[in-house]
Amino acid sequence: DTGVSQDPRHKITKRGQNVTFRCDPISEHNRLYWYRQTLGQGPEFLTYFQNEAQLEKSRLLSDRFSAERPKGSFSTLEIQRTEQGDSAMYLCASNTGELFFGEGSRLTVL
Amino acid sequence: AQKVTQAQTEISVVEKEDVTLDCVYETRDTTYYLFWYKQPPSGELVFLIRRNSFDEQNEISGRYSWNFQKSTSSFNFTITASQVVDSAVYFCALSEGFGSSNTGKLIFGQGTTLQVKP
């Protein structure tokens, strides 16, 4: 499969726990993006990388959120001390022109 | 500031009807890209089209067509002879800048849920 893959697809956690999501972009794509989508809304930009450099972060990305792309290949998005408001679909995308999205990681915080 | 507005929250049509999804955008840039994505119930966003701000030619791809009007900042999407499989949420999106000035970041509208009934 040569698309964008995300893991896990679903995560249920208790408030206060930490969670980590992984994204593997399309192999030749040097840009990688994280978005968040809540029910009934369009995706909202969180952050993006060009190779291993994180070039932009949205104000939505509070200090509980951290994203990395250590070798310019896969990326991780960690949420510390989760809150119920963090429940959403976290989407990863990569591009060299059009943005290609993964299937998303759905987070439910109880 | 950049913004994308899809005023239609939900549309319901009967199969074989034509349907138009509206998209209005705001940007201070003169160079930008506009996109449409489809999100079926499975959840994955599927790319449909990208147009740049200098290309106002309407585009047709099978039953899909797009009308870009810079004068009204609109980029509307029409499905002709709709089918049940067209049922999905459709998103319009904007990305500012060309070439090295384009970060690829997309600003999405709120989406329009299209239900096509048999």
PDB file of C-alpha atoms in Angstrom, chain B:
ATOM      1  CA  ALA B   1      -7.526  36.422   6.871  1.00  0.00           C
ATOM      2  CA  GLN B   2      -8.329  33.376   4.812  1.00  0.00           C
ATOM      3  CA  LYS B   3     -11.698  31.724   5.164  1.00  0.00           C
ATOM      4  CA  VAL B   4     -13.857  29.212   3.312  1.00  0.00           C
ATOM      5  CA  THR B   5     -17.622  29.188   3.694  1.00  0.00           C
ATOM      6  CA  GLN B   6     -19.945  26.396   2.645  1.00  0.00           C
ATOM      7  CA  ALA B   7     -23.340  27.771   3.520  1.00  0.00           C
ATOM      8  CA  GLN B   8     -25.249  24.571   2.769  1.00  0.00           C
ATOM      9  CA  THR B   9     -24.976  22.268   5.759  1.00  0.00           C
ATOM     10  CA  GLU B  10     -27.048  19.440   4.313  1.00  0.00           C
ATOM     11  CA  ILE B  11     -28.584  18.735   0.931  1.00  0.00           C
ATOM     12  CA  SER B  12     -30.910  15.879   0.094  1.00  0.00           C
ATOM     13  CA  VAL B  13     -31.761  14.934  -3.477  1.00  0.00           C
ATOM     14  CA  VAL B  14     -33.300  12.015  -5.279  1.00  0.00           C
ATOM     15  CA  GLU B  15     -31.108   9.916  -7.522  1.00  0.00           C
ATOM     16  CA  LYS B  16     -30.576  11.349 -11.027  1.00  0.00           C
ATOM     17  CA  GLU B  17     -31.157  14.913  -9.907  1.00  0.00           C
ATOM     18  CA  ASP B  18     -28.413  17.479 -10.480  1.00  0.00           C
ATOM     19  CA  VAL B  19     -27.029  19.154  -7.379  1.00  0.00           C
ATOM     20  CA  THR B  20     -24.695  22.123  -6.851  1.00  0.00           C
ATOM     21  CA  LEU B  21     -22.567  22.586  -3.767  1.00  0.00           C
ATOM     22  CA  ASP B  22     -21.604  26.167  -3.051  1.00  0.00           C
ATOM     23  CA  CYS B  23     -18.233  27.425  -1.859  1.00  0.00           C
ATOM     24  CA  VAL B  24     -17.219  31.017  -1.158  1.00  0.00           C
ATOM     25  CA  TYR B  25     -13.715  31.931  -0.063  1.00  0.00           C
ATOM     26  CA  GLU B  26     -11.841  34.918   1.346  1.00  0.00           C
ATOM     27  CA  THR B  27      -8.161  35.622   0.873  1.00  0.00           C
ATOM     28  CA  ARG B  28      -5.874  38.626   0.557  1.00  0.00           C
ATOM     29  CA  ASP B  29      -3.488  36.699  -1.681  1.00  0.00           C
ATOM     30  CA  THR B  30      -3.684  36.978  -5.449  1.00  0.00           C
ATOM     31  CA  THR B  31      -2.146  33.535  -5.837  1.00  0.00           C
ATOM     32  CA  TYR B  32      -3.870  30.573  -4.311  1.00  0.00           C
ATOM     33  CA  TYR B  33      -5.270  27.135  -4.957  1.00  0.00           C
ATOM     34  CA  LEU B  34      -8.803  25.891  -4.434  1.00  0.00           C
ATOM     35  CA  PHE B  35      -9.715  22.294  -3.756  1.00  0.00           C
ATOM     36  CA  TRP B  36     -12.660  19.981  -3.340  1.00  0.00           C
ATOM     37  CA  TYR B  37     -12.473  16.833  -1.237  1.00  0.00           C
ATOM     38  CA  LYS B  38     -15.028  14.080  -0.675  1.00  0.00           C
ATOM     39  CA  GLN B  39     -15.358  12.340   2.691  1.00  0.00           C
ATOM     40  CA  PRO B  40     -17.476   9.183   2.445  1.00  0.00           C
ATOM     41  CA  PRO B  41     -18.782   7.429   5.574  1.00  0.00           C
ATOM     42  CA  SER B  42     -15.510   5.494   5.810  1.00  0.00           C
ATOM     43  CA  GLY B  43     -13.865   8.784   6.816  1.00  0.00           C
ATOM     44  CA  GLU B  44     -10.942   9.124   4.413  1.00  0.00           C
ATOM     45  CA  LEU B  45     -10.699  12.445   2.586  1.00  0.00           C
ATOM     46  CA  VAL B  46     -10.574  11.850  -1.154  1.00  0.00           C
ATOM     47  CA  PHE B  47      -9.053  14.502  -3.407  1.00  0.00           C
ATOM     48  CA  LEU B  48     -11.340  15.580  -6.267  1.00  0.00           C
ATOM     49  CA  ILE B  49      -9.833  18.673  -7.867  1.00  0.00           C
ATOM     50  CA  ARG B  50      -7.287  21.482  -7.527  1.00  0.00           C
ATOM     51  CA  ARG B  51      -7.530  24.785  -9.415  1.00  0.00           C
ATOM     52  CA  ASN B  52      -5.141  27.729  -9.305  1.00  0.00           C
ATOM     53  CA  SER B  53      -6.307  31.325  -9.029  1.00  0.00           C
ATOM     54  CA  PHE B  54      -5.294  32.201 -12.586  1.00  0.00           C
ATOM     55  CA  ASP B  55      -7.276  29.435 -14.215  1.00  0.00           C
ATOM     56  CA  GLU B  56     -10.952  30.312 -14.307  1.00  0.00           C
ATOM     57  CA  GLN B  57     -11.864  27.788 -16.949  1.00  0.00           C
ATOM     58  CA  ASN B  58     -14.674  25.555 -15.858  1.00  0.00           C
ATOM     59  CA  GLU B  59     -13.704  21.928 -15.583  1.00  0.00           C
ATOM     60  CA  ILE B  60     -15.714  18.809 -16.235  1.00  0.00           C
ATOM     61  CA  SER B  61     -14.803  15.305 -15.188  1.00  0.00           C
ATOM     62  CA  GLY B  62     -17.495  12.787 -15.946  1.00  0.00           C
ATOM     63  CA  ARG B  63     -20.555  13.725 -13.911  1.00  0.00           C
ATOM     64  CA  TYR B  64     -18.583  16.304 -11.918  1.00  0.00           C
ATOM     65  CA  SER B  65     -18.075  19.917 -12.953  1.00  0.00           C
ATOM     66  CA  TRP B  66     -16.613  22.933 -11.238  1.00  0.00           C
ATOM     67  CA  ASN B  67     -17.377  26.628 -11.762  1.00  0.00           C
ATOM     68  CA  PHE B  68     -14.658  29.013 -10.562  1.00  0.00           C
ATOM     69  CA  GLN B  69     -15.612  32.701 -10.538  1.00  0.00           C
ATOM     70  CA  LYS B  70     -12.942  34.979  -9.170  1.00  0.00           C
ATOM     71  CA  SER B  71     -15.223  38.017  -9.336  1.00  0.00           C
ATOM     72  CA  THR B  72     -17.526  36.505  -6.740  1.00  0.00           C
ATOM     73  CA  SER B  73     -14.835  34.458  -4.922  1.00  0.00           C
ATOM     74  CA  SER B  74     -16.785  31.297  -5.546  1.00  0.00           C
ATOM     75  CA  PHE B  75     -15.805  27.775  -6.533  1.00  0.00           C
ATOM     76  CA  ASN B  76     -18.986  25.757  -6.908  1.00  0.00           C
ATOM     77  CA  PHE B  77     -19.233  22.038  -7.552  1.00  0.00           C
ATOM     78  CA  THR B  78     -22.017  20.391  -9.546  1.00  0.00           C
ATOM     79  CA  ILE B  79     -22.838  16.712  -9.685  1.00  0.00           C
ATOM     80  CA  THR B  80     -24.970  15.798 -12.684  1.00  0.00           C
ATOM     81  CA  ALA B  81     -27.350  12.848 -12.520  1.00  0.00           C
ATOM     82  CA  SER B  82     -26.500  12.132  -8.888  1.00  0.00           C
ATOM     83  CA  GLN B  83     -26.137   8.570  -7.645  1.00  0.00           C
ATOM     84  CA  VAL B  84     -26.494   6.999  -4.218  1.00  0.00           C
ATOM     85  CA  VAL B  85     -22.707   6.466  -4.131  1.00  0.00           C
ATOM     86  CA  ASP B  86     -22.269  10.248  -4.235  1.00  0.00           C
ATOM     87  CA  SER B  87     -23.628  10.447  -0.689  1.00  0.00           C
ATOM     88  CA  ALA B  88     -20.821  11.905   1.407  1.00  0.00           C
ATOM     89  CA  VAL B  89     -19.572  15.079   3.035  1.00  0.00           C
ATOM     90  CA  TYR B  90     -17.908  17.418   0.559  1.00  0.00           C
ATOM     91  CA  PHE B  91     -15.300  19.964   1.597  1.00  0.00           C
ATOM     92  CA  CYS B  92     -14.025  22.995  -0.230  1.00  0.00           C
ATOM     93  CA  ALA B  93     -10.551  24.206   0.751  1.00  0.00           C
ATOM     94  CA  LEU B  94      -8.108  27.041   0.072  1.00  0.00           C
ATOM     95  CA  SER B  95      -4.303  27.116   0.037  1.00  0.00           C
ATOM     96  CA  GLU B  96      -2.483  30.430  -0.381  1.00  0.00           C
ATOM     97  CA  GLY B  97       0.579  31.095  -2.507  1.00  0.00           C
ATOM     98  CA  PHE B  98       2.256  29.436  -5.466  1.00  0.00           C
ATOM     99  CA  GLY B  99       5.511  27.543  -5.686  1.00  0.00           C
ATOM    100  CA  SER B 100       7.894  28.037  -2.775  1.00  0.00           C
ATOM    101  CA  SER B 101       5.500  30.494  -1.099  1.00  0.00           C
ATOM    102  CA  ASN B 102       2.819  27.811  -0.858  1.00  0.00           C
ATOM    103  CA  THR B 103       3.095  25.790   2.331  1.00  0.00           C
ATOM    104  CA  GLY B 104       0.449  23.319   1.184  1.00  0.00           C
ATOM    105  CA  LYS B 105      -1.597  24.123   4.272  1.00  0.00           C
ATOM    106  CA  LEU B 106      -5.319  23.875   3.560  1.00  0.00           C
ATOM    107  CA  ILE B 107      -8.080  25.920   5.121  1.00  0.00           C
ATOM    108  CA  PHE B 108     -11.310  23.926   4.914  1.00  0.00           C
ATOM    109  CA  GLY B 109     -14.922  24.950   4.873  1.00  0.00           C
ATOM    110  CA  GLN B 110     -17.397  23.385   7.264  1.00  0.00           C
ATOM    111  CA  GLY B 111     -18.502  20.833   4.695  1.00  0.00           C
ATOM    112  CA  THR B 112     -21.790  20.018   2.989  1.00  0.00           C
ATOM    113  CA  THR B 113     -23.439  16.681   3.669  1.00  0.00           C
ATOM    114  CA  LEU B 114     -25.020  15.336   0.510  1.00  0.00           C
ATOM    115  CA  GLN B 115     -27.601  12.597   0.763  1.00  0.00           C
ATOM    116  CA  VAL B 116     -28.729  10.996  -2.465  1.00  0.00           C
ATOM    117  CA  LYS B 117     -31.854   8.900  -2.038  1.00  0.00           C
ATOM    118  CA  PRO B 118     -32.733   6.066  -4.404  1.00  0.00           C
TER     119      PRO B 118
END
